[in-house]
XYZ file of N, CA and C in Angstrom:
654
model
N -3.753 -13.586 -22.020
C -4.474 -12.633 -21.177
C -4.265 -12.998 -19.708
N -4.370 -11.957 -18.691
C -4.293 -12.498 -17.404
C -5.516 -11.615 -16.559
N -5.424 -12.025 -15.480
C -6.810 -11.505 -14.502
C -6.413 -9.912 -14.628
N -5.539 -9.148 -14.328
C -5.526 -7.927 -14.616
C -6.206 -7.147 -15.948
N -5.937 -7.830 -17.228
C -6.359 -6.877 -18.110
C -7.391 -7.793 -18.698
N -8.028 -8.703 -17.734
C -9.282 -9.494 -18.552
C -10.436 -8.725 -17.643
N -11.911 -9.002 -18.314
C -13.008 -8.305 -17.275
C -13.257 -9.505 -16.309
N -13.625 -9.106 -15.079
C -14.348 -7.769 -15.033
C -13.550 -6.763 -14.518
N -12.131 -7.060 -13.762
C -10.989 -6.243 -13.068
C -10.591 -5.283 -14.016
N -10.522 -5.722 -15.450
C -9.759 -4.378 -16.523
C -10.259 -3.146 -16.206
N -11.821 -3.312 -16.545
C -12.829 -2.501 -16.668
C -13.226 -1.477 -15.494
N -13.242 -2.235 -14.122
C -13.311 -2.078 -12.739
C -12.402 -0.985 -12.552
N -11.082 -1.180 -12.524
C -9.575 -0.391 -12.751
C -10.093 1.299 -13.501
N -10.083 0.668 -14.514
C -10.295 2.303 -15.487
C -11.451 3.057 -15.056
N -11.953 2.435 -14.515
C -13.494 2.894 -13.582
C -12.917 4.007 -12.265
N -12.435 2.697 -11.745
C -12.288 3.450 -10.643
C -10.737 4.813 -10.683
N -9.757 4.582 -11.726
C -9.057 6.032 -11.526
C -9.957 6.532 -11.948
N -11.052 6.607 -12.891
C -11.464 7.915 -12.963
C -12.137 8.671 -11.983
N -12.954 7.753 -11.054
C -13.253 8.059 -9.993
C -12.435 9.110 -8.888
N -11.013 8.069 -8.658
C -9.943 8.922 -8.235
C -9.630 9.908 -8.853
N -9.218 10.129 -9.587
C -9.428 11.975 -10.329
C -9.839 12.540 -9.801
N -11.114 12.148 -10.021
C -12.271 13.254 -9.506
C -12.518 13.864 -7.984
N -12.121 12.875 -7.596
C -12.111 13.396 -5.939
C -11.437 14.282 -5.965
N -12.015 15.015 -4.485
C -11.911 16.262 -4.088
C -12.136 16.517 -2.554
N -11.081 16.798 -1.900
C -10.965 17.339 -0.118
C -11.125 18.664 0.436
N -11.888 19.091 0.128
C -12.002 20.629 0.948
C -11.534 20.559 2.330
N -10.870 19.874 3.045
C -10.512 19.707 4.407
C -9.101 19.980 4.109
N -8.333 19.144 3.168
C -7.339 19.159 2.847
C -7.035 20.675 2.204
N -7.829 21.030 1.126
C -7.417 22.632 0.555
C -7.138 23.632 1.485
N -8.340 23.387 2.457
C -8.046 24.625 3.971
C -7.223 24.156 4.733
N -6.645 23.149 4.563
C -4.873 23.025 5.391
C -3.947 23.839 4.887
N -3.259 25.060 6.341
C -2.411 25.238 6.007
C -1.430 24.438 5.372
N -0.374 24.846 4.365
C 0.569 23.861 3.781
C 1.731 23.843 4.434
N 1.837 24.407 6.072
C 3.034 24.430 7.031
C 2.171 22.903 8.056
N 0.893 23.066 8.151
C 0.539 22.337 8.808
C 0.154 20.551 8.328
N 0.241 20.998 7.055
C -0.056 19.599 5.943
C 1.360 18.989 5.851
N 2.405 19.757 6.327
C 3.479 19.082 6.109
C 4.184 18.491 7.225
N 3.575 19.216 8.622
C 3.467 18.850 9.864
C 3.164 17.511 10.353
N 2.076 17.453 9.418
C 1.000 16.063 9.862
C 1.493 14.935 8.871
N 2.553 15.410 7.577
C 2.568 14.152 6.834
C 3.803 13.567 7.422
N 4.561 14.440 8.824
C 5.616 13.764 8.931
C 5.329 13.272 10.722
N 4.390 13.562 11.271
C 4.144 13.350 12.314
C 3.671 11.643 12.506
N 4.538 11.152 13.528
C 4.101 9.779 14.281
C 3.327 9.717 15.440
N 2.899 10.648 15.447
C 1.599 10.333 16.343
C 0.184 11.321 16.102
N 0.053 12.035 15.386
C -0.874 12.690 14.599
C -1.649 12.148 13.205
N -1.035 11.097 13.299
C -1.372 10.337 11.543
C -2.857 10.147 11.370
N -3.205 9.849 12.365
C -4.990 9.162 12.184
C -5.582 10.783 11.601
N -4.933 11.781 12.147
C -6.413 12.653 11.890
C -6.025 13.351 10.786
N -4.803 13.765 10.352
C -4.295 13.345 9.307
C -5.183 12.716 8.157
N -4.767 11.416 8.157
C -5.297 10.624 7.177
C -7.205 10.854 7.024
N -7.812 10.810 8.382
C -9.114 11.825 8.854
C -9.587 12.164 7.926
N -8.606 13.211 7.602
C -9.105 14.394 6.562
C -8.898 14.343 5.158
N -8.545 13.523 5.046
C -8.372 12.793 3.736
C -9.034 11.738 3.250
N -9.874 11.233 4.196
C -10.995 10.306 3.534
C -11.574 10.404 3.129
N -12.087 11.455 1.953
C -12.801 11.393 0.753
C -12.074 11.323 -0.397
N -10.358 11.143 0.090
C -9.413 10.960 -1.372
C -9.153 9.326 -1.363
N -9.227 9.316 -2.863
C -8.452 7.621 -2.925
C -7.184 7.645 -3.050
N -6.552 8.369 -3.032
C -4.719 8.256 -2.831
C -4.125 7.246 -3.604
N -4.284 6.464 -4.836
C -4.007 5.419 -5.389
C -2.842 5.395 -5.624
N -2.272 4.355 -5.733
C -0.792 4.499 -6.314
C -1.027 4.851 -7.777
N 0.057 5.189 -8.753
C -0.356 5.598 -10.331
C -0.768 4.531 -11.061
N -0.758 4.321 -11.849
C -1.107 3.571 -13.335
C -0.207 2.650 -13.921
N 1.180 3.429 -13.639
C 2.218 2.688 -13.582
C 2.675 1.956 -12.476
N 2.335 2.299 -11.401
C 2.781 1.610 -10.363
C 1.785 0.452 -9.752
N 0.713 0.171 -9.971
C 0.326 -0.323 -10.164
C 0.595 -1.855 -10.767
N 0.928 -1.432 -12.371
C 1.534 -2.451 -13.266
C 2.564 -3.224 -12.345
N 2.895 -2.158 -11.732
C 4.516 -2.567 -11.619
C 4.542 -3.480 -10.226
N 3.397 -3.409 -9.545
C 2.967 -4.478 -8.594
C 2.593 -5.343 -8.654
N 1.950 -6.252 -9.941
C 1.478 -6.571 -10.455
C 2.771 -7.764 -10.745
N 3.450 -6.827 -11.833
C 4.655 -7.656 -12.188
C 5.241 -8.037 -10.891
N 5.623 -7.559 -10.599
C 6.651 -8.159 -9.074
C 5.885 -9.070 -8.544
N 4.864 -9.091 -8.457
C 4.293 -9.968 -7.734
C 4.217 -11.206 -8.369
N 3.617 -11.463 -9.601
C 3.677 -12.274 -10.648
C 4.947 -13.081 -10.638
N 5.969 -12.130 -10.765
C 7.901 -12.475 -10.887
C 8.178 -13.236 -9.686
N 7.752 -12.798 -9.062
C 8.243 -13.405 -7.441
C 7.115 -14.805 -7.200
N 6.402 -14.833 -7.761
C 5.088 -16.183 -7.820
C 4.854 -15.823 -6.082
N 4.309 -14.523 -5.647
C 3.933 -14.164 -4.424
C 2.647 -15.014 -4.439
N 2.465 -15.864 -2.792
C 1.118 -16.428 -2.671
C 1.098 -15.715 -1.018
N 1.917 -15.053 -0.326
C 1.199 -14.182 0.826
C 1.698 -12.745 0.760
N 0.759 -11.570 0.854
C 1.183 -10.234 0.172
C 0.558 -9.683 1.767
N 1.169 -8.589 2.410
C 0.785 -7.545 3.120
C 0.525 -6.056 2.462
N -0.005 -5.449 2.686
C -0.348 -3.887 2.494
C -0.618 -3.360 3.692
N -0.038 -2.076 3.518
C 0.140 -0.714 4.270
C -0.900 0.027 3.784
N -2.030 0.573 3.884
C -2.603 1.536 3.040
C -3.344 1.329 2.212
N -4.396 0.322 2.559
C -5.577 0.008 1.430
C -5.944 0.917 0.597
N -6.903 2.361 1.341
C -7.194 3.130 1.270
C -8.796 2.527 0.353
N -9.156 2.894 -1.376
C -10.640 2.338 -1.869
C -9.854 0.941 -2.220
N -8.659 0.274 -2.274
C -8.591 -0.697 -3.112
C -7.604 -1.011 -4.619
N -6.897 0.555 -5.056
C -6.591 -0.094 -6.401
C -5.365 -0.493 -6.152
N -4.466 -0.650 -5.537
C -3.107 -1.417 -5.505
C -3.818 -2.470 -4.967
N -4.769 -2.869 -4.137
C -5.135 -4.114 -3.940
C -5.434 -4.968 -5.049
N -6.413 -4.111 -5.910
C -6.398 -5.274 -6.848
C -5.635 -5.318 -8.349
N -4.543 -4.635 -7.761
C -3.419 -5.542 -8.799
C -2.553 -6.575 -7.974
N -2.525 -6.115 -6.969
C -1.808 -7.656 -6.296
C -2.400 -8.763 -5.775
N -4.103 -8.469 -5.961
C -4.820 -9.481 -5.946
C -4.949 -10.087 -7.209
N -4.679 -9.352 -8.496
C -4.627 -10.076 -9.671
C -3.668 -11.014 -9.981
N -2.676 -10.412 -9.408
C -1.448 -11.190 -9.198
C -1.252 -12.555 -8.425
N -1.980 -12.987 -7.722
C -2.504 -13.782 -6.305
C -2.687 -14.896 -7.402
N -4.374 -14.286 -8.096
C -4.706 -15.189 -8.647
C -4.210 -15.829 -9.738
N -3.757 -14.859 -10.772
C -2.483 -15.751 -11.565
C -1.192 -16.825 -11.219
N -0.856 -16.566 -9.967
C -0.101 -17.525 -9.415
C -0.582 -18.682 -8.511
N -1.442 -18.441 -8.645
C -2.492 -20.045 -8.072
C -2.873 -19.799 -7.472
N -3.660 -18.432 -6.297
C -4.178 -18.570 -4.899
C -3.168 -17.639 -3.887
N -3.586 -17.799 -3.054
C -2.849 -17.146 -1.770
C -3.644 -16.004 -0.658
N -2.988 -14.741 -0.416
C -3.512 -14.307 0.699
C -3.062 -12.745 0.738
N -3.991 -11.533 0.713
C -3.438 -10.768 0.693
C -4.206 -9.607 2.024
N -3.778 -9.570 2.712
C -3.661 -8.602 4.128
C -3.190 -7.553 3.697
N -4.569 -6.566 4.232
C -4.548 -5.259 3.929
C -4.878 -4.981 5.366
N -4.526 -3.364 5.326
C -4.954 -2.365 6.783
C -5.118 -0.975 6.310
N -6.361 -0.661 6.847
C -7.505 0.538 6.637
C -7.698 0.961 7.695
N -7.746 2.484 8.426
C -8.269 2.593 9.593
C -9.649 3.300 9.233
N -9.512 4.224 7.926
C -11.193 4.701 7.645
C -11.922 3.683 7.322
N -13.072 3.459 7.974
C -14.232 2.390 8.305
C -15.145 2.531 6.712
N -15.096 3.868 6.070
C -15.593 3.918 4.614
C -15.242 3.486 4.004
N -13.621 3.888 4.255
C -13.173 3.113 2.609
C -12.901 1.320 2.762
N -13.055 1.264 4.135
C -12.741 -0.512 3.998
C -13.920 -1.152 3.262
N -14.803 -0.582 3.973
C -16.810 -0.840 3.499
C -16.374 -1.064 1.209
N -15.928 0.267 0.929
C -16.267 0.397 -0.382
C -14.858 -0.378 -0.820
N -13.447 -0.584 -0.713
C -12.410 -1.719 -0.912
C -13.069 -2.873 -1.034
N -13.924 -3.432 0.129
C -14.436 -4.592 0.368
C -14.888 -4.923 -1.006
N -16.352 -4.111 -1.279
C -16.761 -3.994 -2.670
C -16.461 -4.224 -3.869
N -14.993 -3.559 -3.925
C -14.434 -3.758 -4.945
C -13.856 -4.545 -5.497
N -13.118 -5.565 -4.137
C -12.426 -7.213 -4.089
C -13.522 -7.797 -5.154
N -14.690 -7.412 -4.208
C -15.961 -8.327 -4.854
C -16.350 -8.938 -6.130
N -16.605 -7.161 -6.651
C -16.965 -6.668 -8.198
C -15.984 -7.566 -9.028
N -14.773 -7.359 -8.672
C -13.592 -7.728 -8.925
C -13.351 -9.287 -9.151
N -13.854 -9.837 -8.301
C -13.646 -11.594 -8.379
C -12.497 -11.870 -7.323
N -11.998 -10.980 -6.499
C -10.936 -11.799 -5.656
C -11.292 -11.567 -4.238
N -12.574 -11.187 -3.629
C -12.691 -11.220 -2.019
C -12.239 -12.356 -1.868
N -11.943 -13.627 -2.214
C -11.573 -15.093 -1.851
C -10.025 -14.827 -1.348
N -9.594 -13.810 -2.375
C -7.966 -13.891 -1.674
C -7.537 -12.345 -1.063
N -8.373 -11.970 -0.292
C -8.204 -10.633 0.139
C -8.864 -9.967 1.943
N -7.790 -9.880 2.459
C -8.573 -10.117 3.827
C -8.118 -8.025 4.067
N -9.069 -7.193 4.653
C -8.963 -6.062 4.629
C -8.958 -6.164 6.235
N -8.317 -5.682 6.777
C -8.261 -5.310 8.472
C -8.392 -3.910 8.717
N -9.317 -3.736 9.613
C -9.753 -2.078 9.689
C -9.129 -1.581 10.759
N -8.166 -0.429 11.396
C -7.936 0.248 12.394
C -6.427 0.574 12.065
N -5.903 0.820 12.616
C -4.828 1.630 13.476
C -3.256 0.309 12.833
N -2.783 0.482 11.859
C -1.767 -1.038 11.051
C -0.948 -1.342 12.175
N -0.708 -0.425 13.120
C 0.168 -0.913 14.034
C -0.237 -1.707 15.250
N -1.487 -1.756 15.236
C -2.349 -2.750 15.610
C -2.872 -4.194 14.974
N -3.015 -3.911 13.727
C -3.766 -4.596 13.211
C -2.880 -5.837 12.352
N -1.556 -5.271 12.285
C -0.744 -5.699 11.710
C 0.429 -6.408 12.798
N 0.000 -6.210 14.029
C 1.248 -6.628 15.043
C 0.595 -8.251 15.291
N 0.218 -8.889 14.059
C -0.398 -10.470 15.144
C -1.172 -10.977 13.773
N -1.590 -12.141 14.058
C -1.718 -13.151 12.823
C -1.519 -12.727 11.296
N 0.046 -12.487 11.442
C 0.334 -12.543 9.849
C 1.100 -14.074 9.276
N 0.857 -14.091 8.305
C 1.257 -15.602 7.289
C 3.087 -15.589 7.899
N 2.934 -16.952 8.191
C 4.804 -17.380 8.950
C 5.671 -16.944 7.689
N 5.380 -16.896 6.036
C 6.035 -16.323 5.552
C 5.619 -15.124 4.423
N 5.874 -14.221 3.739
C 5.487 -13.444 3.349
C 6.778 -12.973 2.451
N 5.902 -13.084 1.349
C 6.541 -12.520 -0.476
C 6.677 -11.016 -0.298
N 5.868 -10.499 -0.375
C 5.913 -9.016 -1.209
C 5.293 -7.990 0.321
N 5.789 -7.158 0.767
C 4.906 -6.071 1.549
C 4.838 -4.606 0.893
N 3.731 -4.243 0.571
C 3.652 -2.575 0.366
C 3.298 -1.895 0.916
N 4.390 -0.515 1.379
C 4.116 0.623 1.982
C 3.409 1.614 1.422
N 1.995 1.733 1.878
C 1.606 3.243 1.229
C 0.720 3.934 1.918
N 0.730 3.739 3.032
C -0.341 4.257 4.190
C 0.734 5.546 4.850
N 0.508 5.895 6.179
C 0.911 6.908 6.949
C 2.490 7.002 6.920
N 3.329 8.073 6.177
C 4.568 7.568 5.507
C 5.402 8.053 6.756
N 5.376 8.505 7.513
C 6.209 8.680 9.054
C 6.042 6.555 9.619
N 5.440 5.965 9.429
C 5.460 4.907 10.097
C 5.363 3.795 9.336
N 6.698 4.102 8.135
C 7.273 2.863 6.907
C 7.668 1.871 7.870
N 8.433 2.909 8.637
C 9.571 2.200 9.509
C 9.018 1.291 10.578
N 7.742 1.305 11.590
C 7.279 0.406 12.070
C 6.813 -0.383 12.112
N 5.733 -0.031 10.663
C 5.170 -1.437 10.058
C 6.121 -2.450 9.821
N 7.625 -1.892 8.897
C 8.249 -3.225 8.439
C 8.902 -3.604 9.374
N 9.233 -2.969 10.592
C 9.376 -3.634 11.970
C 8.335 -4.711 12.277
N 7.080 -4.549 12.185
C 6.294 -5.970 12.671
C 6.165 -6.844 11.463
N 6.223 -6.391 10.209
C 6.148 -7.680 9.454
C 7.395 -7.971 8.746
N 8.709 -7.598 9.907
C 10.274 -8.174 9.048
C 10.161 -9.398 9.487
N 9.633 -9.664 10.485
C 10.546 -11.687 11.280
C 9.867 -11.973 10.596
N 8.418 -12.029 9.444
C 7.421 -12.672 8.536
C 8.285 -12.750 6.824
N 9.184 -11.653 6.536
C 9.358 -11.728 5.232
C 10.609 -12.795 5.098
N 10.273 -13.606 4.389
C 11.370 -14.507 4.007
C 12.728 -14.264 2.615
N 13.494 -15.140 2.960
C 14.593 -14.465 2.190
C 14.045 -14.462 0.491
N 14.547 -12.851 0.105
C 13.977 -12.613 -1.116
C 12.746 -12.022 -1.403
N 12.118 -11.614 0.104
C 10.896 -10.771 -0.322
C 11.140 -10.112 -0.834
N 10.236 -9.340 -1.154
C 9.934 -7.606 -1.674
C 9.499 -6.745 -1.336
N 10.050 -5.462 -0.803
C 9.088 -4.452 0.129
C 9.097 -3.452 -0.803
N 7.928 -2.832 -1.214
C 8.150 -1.889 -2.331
C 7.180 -0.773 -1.646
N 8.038 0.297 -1.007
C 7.044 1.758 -0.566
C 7.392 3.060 -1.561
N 5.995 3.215 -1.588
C 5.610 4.485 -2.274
C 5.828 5.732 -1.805
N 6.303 7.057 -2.323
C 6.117 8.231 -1.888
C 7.164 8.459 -0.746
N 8.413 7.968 -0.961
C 9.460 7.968 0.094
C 10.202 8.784 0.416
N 9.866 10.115 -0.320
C 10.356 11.142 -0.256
C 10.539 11.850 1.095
N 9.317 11.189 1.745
C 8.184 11.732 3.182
C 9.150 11.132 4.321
N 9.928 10.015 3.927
C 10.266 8.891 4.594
C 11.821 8.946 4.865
N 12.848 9.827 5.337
C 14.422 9.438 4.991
C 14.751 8.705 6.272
N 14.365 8.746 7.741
C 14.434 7.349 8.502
C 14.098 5.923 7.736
N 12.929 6.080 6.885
C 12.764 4.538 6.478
C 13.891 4.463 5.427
N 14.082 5.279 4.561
C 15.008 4.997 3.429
C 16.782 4.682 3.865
N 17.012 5.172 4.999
C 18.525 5.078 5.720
C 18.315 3.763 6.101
N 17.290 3.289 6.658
C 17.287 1.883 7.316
C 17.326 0.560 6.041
N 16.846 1.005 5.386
C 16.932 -0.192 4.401
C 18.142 0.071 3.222
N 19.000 0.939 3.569
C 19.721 1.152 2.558
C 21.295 0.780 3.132
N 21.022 0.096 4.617
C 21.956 0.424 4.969
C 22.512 -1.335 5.110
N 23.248 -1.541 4.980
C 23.764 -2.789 4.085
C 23.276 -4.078 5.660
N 23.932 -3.364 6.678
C 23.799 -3.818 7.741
C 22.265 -4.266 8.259
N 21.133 -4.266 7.786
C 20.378 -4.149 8.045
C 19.194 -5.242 7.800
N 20.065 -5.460 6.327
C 19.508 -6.634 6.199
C 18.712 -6.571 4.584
N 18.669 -5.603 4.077
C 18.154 -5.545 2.675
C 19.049 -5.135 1.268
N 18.866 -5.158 0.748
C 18.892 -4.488 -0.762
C 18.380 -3.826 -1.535
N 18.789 -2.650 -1.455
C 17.056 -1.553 -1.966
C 17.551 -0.258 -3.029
N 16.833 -0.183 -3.744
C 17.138 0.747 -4.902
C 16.129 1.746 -4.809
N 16.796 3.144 -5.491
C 15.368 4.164 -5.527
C 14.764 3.678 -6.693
N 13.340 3.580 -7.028
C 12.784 3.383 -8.397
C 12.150 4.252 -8.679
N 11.613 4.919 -9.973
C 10.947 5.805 -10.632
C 11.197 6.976 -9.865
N 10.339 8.307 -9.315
C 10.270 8.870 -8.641
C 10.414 8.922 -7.652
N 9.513 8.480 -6.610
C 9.700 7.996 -5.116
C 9.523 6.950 -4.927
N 9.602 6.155 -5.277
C 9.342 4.452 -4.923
C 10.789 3.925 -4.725
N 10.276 3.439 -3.655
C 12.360 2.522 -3.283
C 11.634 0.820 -2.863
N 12.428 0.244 -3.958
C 12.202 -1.298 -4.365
C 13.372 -2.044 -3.663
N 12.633 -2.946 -2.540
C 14.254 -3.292 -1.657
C 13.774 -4.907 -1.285
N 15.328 -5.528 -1.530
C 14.837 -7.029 -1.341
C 15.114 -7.609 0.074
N 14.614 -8.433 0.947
C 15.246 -8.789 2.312
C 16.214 -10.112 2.068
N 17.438 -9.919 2.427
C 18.334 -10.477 2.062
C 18.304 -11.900 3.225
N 18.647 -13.302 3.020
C 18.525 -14.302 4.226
C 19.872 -14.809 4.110
């Protein structure tokens, strides 16, 4: 058995997608869908954007999830960054992951002040606030300054116009053989040209649907 599918995290998990399901954005429904597509590609509109979307948990899937989980595990990650807390559930599979590999450190960035409040919570419920530090505001802030000198695994899943800047501030941090695994990259073909491009410094594959799994090469 491991911290993922033992309680109280198993239980926590199936809890909370159902939760996610259920949500519902009436802010988002009355977006035009010329203007929803405006804002998912806009770099400097993102906050209000995302705004209006804070009553969704945006989780990564069920599978993807797992699949963070494993990598993380595989790679014996002990410092993890995140893009995109949002309530928490990719957090705590790579916080499950943390703790199966002995400890470590996982840096997250939230700019809605709710959902960091109820993430927080959930570390809790969960058993891993010990290895889970949530940073609230703006990632390109929050993320430009005390990150771990080296760093395993980073996930993209926050504001998908700005893949590309985050892993600008936390590339001189990833050491050879990380893992940057972003979600929903469809949104993203500046970030996907940059890491695909041999010169650059990675190794990156499309995975499943939209997920592109890319290693930093040293």
């Amino acid at each position: 058995m491991t911290t993922l599918t033992c309680e109280p995290l198993a239980g926590l998990i199936e809890r909370l997608y159902t939760l996610a399901h259920a949500a519902t954005s009436p802010a988002l429904d009355n977006l035009p869908r010329e203007e929803r597509e405006r804002l998912m590609h806009s770099k400097t509109d993102y906050l209000e954007f995302y705004g209006l979307l804070k009553d969704l948990w945006l989780p990564v899937s069920r599978d993807t999830g797992k699949l963070l989980y494993l990598l993380a595990r595989n790679a014996k990650a002990r410092s993890i960054v995140e893009f995109g807390t949002s309530f928490g559930l990719s957090t705590l599979h790579l916080a499950a992951a943390l703790r199966d590999n002995g400890g470590g450190v996982l840096i997250g960035s939230e700019f809605e002040a709710s959902k960091v409040a109820m993430a927080r919570e959930h570390m809790l419920e969960a058993g891993v606030g010990d290895l889970v530090q949530i940073r609230q505001g703006d990632a390109l802030v929050t993320l430009a300054c005390d990150l771990p000198e080296s760093i395993d695994l980073l996930l993209l899943d926050g504001a998908k116009a700005l893949y590309g800047e985050v892993l600008g501030l936390v590339e001189p941090h990833l050491k050879p053989g990380a893992l940057v695994v972003a979600d929903n990259t469809d949104y993203c073909p500046e970030y996907l040209a940059h890491v695909r491009a041999p010169q650059n410094g990675y190794l990156s594959v499309p995975f499943a649907d939209d997920i592109e799994l890319s290693m930093r090469l040293g």
